[in-house]
Coordinates of C-alpha atoms and ligand atoms in Angstrom, one line a residue:
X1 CA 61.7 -59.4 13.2
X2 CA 64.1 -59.7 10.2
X3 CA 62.8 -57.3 8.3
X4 CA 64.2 -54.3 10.0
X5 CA 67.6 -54.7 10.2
X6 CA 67.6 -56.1 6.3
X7 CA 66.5 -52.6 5.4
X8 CA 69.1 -51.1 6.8
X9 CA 71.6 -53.2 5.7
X10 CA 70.8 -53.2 2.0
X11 CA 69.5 -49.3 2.0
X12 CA 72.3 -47.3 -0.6
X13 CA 72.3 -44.1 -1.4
X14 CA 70.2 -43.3 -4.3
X15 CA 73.1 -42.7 -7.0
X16 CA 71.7 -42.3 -10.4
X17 CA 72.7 -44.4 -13.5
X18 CA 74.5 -42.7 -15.2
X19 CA 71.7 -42.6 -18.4
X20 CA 69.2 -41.4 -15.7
X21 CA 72.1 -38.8 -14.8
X22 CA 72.4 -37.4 -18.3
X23 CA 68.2 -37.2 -18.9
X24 CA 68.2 -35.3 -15.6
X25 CA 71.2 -32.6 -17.3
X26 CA 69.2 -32.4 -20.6
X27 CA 65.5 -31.5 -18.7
X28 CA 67.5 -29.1 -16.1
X29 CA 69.2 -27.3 -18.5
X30 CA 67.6 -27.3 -22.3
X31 CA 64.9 -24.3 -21.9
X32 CA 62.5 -22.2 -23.6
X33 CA 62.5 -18.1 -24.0
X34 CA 58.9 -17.2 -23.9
X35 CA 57.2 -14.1 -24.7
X36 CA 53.3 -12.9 -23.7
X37 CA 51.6 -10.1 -25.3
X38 CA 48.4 -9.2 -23.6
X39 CA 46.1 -6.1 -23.4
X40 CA 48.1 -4.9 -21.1
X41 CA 51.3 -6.4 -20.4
X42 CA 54.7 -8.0 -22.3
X43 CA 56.1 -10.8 -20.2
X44 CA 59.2 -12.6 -21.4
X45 CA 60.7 -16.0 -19.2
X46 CA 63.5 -18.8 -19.3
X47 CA 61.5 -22.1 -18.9
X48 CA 63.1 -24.9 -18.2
X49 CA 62.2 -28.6 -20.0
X50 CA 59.8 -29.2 -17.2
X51 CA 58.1 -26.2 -17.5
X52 CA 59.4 -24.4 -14.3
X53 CA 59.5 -20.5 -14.7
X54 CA 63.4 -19.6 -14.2
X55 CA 63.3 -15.8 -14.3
X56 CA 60.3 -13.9 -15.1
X57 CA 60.5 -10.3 -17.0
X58 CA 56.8 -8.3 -16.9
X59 CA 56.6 -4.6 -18.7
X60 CA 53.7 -2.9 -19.6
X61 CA 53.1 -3.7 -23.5
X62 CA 54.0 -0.6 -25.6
X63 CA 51.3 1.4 -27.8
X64 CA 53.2 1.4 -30.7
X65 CA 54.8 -1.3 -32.8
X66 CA 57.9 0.5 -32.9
X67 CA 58.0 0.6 -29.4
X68 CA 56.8 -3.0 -29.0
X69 CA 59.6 -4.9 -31.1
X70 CA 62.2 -2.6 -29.8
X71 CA 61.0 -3.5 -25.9
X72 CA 60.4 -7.4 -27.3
X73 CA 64.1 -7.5 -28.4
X74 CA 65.8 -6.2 -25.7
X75 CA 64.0 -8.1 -22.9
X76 CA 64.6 -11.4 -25.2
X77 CA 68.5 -10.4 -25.5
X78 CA 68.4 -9.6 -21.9
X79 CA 67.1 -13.0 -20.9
X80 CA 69.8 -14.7 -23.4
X81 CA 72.4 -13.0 -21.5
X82 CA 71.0 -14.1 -18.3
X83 CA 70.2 -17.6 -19.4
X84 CA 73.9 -18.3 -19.2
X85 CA 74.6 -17.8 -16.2
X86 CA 71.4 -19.8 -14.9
X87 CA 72.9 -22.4 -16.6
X88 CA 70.2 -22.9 -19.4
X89 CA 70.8 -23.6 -22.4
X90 CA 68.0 -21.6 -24.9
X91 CA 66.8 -23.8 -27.7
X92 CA 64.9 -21.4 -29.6
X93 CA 61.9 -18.8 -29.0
X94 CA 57.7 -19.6 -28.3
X95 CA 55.8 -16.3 -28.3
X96 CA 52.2 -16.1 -27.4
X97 CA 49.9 -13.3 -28.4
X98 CA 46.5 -11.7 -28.4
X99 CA 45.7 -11.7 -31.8
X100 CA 44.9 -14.1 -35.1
X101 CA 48.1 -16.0 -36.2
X102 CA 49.6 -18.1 -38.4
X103 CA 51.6 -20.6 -36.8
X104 CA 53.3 -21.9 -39.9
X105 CA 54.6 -18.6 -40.9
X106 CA 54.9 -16.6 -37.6
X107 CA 52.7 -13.6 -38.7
X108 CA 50.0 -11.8 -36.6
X109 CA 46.9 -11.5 -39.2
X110 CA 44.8 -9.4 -37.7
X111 CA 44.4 -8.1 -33.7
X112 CA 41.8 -5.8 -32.0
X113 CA 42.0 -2.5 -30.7
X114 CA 43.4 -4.4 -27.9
X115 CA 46.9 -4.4 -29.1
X116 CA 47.3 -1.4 -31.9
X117 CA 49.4 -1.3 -34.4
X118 CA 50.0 -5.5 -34.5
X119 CA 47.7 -6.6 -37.6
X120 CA 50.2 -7.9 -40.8
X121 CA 53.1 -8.5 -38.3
X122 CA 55.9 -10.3 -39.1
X123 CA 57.3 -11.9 -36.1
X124 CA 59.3 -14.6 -37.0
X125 CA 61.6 -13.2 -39.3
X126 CA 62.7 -10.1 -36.8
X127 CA 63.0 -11.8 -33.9
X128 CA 65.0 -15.4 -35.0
X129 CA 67.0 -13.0 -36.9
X130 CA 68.6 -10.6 -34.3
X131 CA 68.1 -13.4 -31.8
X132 CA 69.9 -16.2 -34.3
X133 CA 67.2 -18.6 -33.0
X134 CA 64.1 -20.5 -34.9
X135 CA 60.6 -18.8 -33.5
X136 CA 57.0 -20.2 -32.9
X137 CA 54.5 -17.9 -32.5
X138 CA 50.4 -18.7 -32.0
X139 CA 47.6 -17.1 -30.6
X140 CA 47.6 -16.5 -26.7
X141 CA 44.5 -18.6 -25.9
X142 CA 45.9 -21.5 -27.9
X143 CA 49.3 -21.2 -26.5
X144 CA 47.5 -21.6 -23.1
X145 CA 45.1 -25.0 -24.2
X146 CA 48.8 -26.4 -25.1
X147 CA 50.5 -25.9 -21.3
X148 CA 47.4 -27.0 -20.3
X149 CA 47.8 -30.3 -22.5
X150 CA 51.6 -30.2 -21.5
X151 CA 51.6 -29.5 -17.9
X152 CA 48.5 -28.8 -16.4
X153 CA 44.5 -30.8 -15.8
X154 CA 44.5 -31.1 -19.9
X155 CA 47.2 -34.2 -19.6
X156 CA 46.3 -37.0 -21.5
X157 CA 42.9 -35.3 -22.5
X158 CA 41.3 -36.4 -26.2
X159 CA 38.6 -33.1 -25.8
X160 CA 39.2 -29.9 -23.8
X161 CA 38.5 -26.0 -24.0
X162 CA 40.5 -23.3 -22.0
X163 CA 39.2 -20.0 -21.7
X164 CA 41.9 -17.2 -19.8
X165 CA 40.9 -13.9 -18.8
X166 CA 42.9 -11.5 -18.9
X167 CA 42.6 -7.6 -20.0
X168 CA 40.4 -9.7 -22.7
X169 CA 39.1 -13.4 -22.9
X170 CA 40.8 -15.7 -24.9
X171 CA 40.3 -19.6 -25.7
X172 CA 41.7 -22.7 -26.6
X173 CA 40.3 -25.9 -28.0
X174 CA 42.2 -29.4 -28.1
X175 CA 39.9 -31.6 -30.4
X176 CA 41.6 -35.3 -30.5
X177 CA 44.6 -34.5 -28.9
X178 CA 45.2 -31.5 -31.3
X179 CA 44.9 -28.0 -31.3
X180 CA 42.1 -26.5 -33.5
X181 CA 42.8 -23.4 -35.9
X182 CA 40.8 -23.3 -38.4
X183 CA 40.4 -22.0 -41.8
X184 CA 41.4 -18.6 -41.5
X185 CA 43.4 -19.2 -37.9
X186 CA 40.6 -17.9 -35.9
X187 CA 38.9 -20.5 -34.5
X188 CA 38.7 -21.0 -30.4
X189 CA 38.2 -16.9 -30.4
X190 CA 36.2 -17.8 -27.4
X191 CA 36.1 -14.2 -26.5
X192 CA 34.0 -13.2 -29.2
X193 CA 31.3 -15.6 -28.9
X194 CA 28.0 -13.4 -28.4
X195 CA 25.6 -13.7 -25.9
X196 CA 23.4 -10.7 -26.4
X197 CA 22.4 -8.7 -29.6
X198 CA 22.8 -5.4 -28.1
X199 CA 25.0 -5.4 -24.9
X200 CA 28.4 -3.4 -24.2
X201 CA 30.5 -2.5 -27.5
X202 CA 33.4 -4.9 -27.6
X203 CA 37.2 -3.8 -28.5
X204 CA 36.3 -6.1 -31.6
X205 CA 34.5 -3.5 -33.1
X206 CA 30.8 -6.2 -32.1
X207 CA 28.5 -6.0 -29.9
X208 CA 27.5 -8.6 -27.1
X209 CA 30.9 -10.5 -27.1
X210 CA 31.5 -12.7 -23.9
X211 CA 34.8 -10.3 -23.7
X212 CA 32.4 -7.2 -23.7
X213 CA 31.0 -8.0 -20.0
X214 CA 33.3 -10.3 -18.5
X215 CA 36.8 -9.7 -18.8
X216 CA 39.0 -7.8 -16.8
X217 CA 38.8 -4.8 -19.2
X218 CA 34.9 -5.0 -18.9
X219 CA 35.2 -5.2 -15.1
X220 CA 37.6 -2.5 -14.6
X221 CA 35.3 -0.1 -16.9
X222 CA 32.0 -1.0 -14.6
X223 CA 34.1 -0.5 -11.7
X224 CA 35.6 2.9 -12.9
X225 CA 31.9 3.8 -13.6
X226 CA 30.7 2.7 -10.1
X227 CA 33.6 4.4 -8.8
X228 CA 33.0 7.9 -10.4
X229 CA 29.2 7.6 -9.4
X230 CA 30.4 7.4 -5.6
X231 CA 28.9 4.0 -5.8
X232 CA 31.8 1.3 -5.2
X233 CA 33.4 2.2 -1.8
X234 CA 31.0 0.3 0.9
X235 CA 32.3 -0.6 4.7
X236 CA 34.5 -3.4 5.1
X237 CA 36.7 -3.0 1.8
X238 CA 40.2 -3.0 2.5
X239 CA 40.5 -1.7 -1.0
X240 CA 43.1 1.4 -1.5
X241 CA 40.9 3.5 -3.9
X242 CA 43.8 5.7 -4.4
X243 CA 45.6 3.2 -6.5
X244 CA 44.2 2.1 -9.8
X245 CA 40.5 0.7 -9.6
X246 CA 40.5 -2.9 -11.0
X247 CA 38.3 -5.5 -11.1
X248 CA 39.4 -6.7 -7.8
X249 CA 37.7 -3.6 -6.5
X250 CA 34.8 -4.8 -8.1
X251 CA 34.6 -8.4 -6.7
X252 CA 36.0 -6.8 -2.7
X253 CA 32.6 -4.2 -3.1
X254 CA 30.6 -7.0 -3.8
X255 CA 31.7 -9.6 -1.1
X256 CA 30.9 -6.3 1.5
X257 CA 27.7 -5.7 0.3
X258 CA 27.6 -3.8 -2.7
X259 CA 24.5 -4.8 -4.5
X260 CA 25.7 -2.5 -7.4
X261 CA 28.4 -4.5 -7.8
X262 CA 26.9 -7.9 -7.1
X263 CA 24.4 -6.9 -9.8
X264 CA 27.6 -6.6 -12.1
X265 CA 29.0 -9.5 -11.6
X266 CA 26.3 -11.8 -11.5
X267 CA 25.8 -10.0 -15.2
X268 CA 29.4 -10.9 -16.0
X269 CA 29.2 -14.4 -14.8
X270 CA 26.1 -15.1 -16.7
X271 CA 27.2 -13.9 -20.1
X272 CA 30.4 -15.8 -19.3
X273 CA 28.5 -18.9 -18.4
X274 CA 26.0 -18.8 -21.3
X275 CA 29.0 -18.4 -23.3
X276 CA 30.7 -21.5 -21.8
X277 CA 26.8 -23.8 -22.2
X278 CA 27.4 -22.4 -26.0
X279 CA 31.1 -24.1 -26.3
X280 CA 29.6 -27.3 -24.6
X281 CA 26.8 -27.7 -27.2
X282 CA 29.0 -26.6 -30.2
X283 CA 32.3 -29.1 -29.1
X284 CA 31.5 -31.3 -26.3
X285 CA 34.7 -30.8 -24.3
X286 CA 35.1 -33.2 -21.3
X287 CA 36.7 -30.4 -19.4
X288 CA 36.5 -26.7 -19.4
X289 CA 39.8 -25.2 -18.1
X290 CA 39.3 -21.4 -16.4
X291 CA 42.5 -19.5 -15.7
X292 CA 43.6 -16.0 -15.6
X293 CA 43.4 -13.0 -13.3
X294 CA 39.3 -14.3 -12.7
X295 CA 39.4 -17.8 -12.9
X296 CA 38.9 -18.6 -8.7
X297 CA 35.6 -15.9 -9.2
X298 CA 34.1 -17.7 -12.1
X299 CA 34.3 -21.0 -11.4
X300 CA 31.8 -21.7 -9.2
X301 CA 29.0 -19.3 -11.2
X302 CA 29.9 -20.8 -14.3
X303 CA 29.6 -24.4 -13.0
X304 CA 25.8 -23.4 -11.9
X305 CA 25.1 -21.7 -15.1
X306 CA 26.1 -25.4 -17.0
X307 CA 23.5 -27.0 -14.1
X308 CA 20.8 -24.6 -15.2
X309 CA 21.2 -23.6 -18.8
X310 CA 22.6 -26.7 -20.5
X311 CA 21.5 -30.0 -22.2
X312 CA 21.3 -32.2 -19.9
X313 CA 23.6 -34.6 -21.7
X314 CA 26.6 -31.6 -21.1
X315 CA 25.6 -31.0 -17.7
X316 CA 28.0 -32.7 -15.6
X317 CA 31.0 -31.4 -17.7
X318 CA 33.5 -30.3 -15.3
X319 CA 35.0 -26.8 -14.7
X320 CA 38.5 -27.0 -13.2
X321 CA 40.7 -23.8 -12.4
X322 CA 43.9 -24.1 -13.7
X323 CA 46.5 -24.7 -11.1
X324 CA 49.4 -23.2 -13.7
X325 CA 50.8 -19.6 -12.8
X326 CA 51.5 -18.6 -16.3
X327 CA 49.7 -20.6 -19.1
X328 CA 50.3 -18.1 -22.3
X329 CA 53.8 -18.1 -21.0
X330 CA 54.2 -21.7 -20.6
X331 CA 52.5 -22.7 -23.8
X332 CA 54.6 -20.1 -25.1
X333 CA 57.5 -22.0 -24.1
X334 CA 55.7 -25.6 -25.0
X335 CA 56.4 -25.2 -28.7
X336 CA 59.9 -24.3 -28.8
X337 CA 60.3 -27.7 -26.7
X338 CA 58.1 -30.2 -28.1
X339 CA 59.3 -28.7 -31.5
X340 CA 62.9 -27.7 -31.2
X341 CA 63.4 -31.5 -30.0
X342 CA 61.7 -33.3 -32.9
X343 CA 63.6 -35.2 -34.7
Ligands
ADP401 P1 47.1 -9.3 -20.5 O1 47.6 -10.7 -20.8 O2 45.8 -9.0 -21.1 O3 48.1 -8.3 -20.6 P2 47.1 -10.0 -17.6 O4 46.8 -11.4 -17.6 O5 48.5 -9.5 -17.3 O6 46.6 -9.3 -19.0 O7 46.0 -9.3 -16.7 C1 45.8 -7.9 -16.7 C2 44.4 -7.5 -16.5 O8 44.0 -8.1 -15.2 C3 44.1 -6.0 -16.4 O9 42.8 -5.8 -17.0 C4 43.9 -5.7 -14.9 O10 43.1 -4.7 -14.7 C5 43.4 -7.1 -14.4 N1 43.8 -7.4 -13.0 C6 45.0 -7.2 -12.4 N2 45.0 -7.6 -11.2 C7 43.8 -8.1 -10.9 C8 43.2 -8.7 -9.8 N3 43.8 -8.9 -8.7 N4 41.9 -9.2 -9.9 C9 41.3 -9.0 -11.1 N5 41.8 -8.4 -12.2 C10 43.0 -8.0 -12.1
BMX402 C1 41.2 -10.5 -27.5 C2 42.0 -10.9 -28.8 C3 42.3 -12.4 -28.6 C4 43.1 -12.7 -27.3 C5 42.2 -12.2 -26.1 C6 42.9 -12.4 -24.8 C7 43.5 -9.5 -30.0 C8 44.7 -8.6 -29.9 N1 43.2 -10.1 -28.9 O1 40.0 -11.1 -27.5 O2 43.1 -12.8 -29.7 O3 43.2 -14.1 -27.2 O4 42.0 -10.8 -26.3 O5 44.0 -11.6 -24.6 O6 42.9 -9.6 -31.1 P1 44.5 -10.9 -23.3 O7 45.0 -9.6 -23.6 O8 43.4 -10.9 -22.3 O9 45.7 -11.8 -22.8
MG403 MG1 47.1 -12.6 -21.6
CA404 CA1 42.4 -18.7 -29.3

């Protein structure tokens, strides 16, 4: 047997060319600052060209916008200072945020009671200012559809929706390969699509809203509720009640029996799923993306809401949890590197 010994004979080590060498440097060291502004918290990261998370900042998000640009600045100038020593270099600034923006000239529009004090917000100028670097800035759910189409189960996709929980729900839509933003930058508002006419107020100011019953915000409030009823604790949860009650309270209650509970979320998974058959008829994505803090619960429900409630032409759309660990944060960081490098 030849074969063997031939192997061995002509096996090198695997030294790089030295073009292959120098494409290696540029996706190792050209990154991304990104900034997240939720509900509830302000994350800021290096990314890397590959879309790997190098360091990680999470604060709460301040109340006020004072506050909030002050806190945005310093963890950004933090983060410059620290990409130098990890040995990336920062090619400019992606931040994502709850809210209605224009892309073309960094402003948050408009936001809900959500995020006070962020409607008419200039955030370009500030921030590429004290920073000295150029600054995209979109909507949170659209930020997430574009790491989705960058690095996650929306590669190579012509037609997909994205919908992240969070404190609130937001979306993303990728119609032809593009992102949509409509007229006035609000489509793919996902959150906000109603499935009821009465149903819980929404931080929107509505009525009804997706958002309203299944977000983490809505979850948290039904299991506050439960909670101060003496109605969430059952046998079996492992659940420290002392520390803040959370959705996950909700979700452990109902896995141990909690009907209360159960009857909650099979509420929240409905209006979710409704909302989702609602997107299918209106677009007619070939994938629906979950992610977020509640994206392993809904998948499954949602999925069997589409089998039920849908036209049967949209009925074997798929519903795929995303398997990214930060997708505001990377699509955050997607724009400053599929931009910055256009030439
Ligand atoms: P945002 O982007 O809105 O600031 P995050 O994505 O950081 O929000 O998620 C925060 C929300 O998720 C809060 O509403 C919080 O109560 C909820 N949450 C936190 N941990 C969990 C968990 N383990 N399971 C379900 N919800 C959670
Ligand atoms: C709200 C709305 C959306 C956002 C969504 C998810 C504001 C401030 N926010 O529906 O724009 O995409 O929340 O945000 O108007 P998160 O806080 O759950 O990350
Ligand atoms: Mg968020
Ligand atoms: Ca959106």
């Amino acid at each position: 047997d030849l074969e063997e010994p031939l192997q061995k004979t002509f096996c090198f080590p695997p030294v790089k060319d030295p073009i292959s060498q120098d494409i290696d440097h540029i996706l190792e060291t050209q990154s991304a600052l990104a900034v997240d502004l939720g509900g509830t918290n302000l994350r800021v990261a290096i990314v890397c060209m590959r879309g790997n998370i190098v360091k990680k900042y999470t604060e709460p998000n301040p109340k006020t916008f004072e506050e909030r640009m002050r806190l945005i600045l310093k963890t950004c100038k933090d983060a410059v200072r620290d990409a130098v020593h990890l040995n990336c270099r920062i090619l400019g600034v992606g931040i994502s945020t709850g809210g209605r923006v224009n892309p073309q000239e960094g402003i948050v529009l408009h936001s809900t009671k959500l995020i006070h004090e962020w409607s008419s917000v200039d955030l370009r100028t500030p921030i590429s200012d004290a920073l000295g670097l150029p600054v995209w800035v979109d909507n949170d759910g659209n930020c997430a559809v574009l790491a989705e189409k960058k690095f996650g189960h929306g590669r190579g996709v012509e037609n997909f929706v994205t919908v992240i929980t969070g404190t609130g729900i937001g979306g993303g839509l990728i119609h032809n390969h593009e992102l949509i933003h409509g007229s006035t930058f609000c489509a793919a508002e996902l959150g906000h699509i109603k499935v009821s006419l009465e149903g819980p107020e929404c931080s929107c100011g509505s009525q009804g809203c997706i958002e309203a019953f299944a977000s983490g915000m809505a979850l948290q409030r039904e299991a506050k509720r439960l909670h101060d009823e003496d109605l969430l604790k059952v046998e079996g949860m492992d659940m420290n009640l002392a520390e803040p009650i959370t959705a996950a309270h909700l979700i452990s209650a109902a896995r141990n029996g909690n009907s209360k509970a159960n009857a909650v979320l099979h509420k929240a998974s409905m209006a979710l799923g409704v909302g989702i058959v609602n997107i299918l008829h209106i677009v007619n994505p070939s994938l629906v993306i979950l992610s977020g803090v509640l994206a392993s619960y809904y998948q499954a429900p949602v999925q069997d809401v589409i089998k039920e409630r849908a036209l049967v032409s949209a009925q074997s759309i798929k519903v795929l949890k995303s398997d990214l660990e930060e997708p505001a944060l990377l699509g955050a960081a997607s724009m400053v590197l599929d931009y910055a490098t256009r030439r």
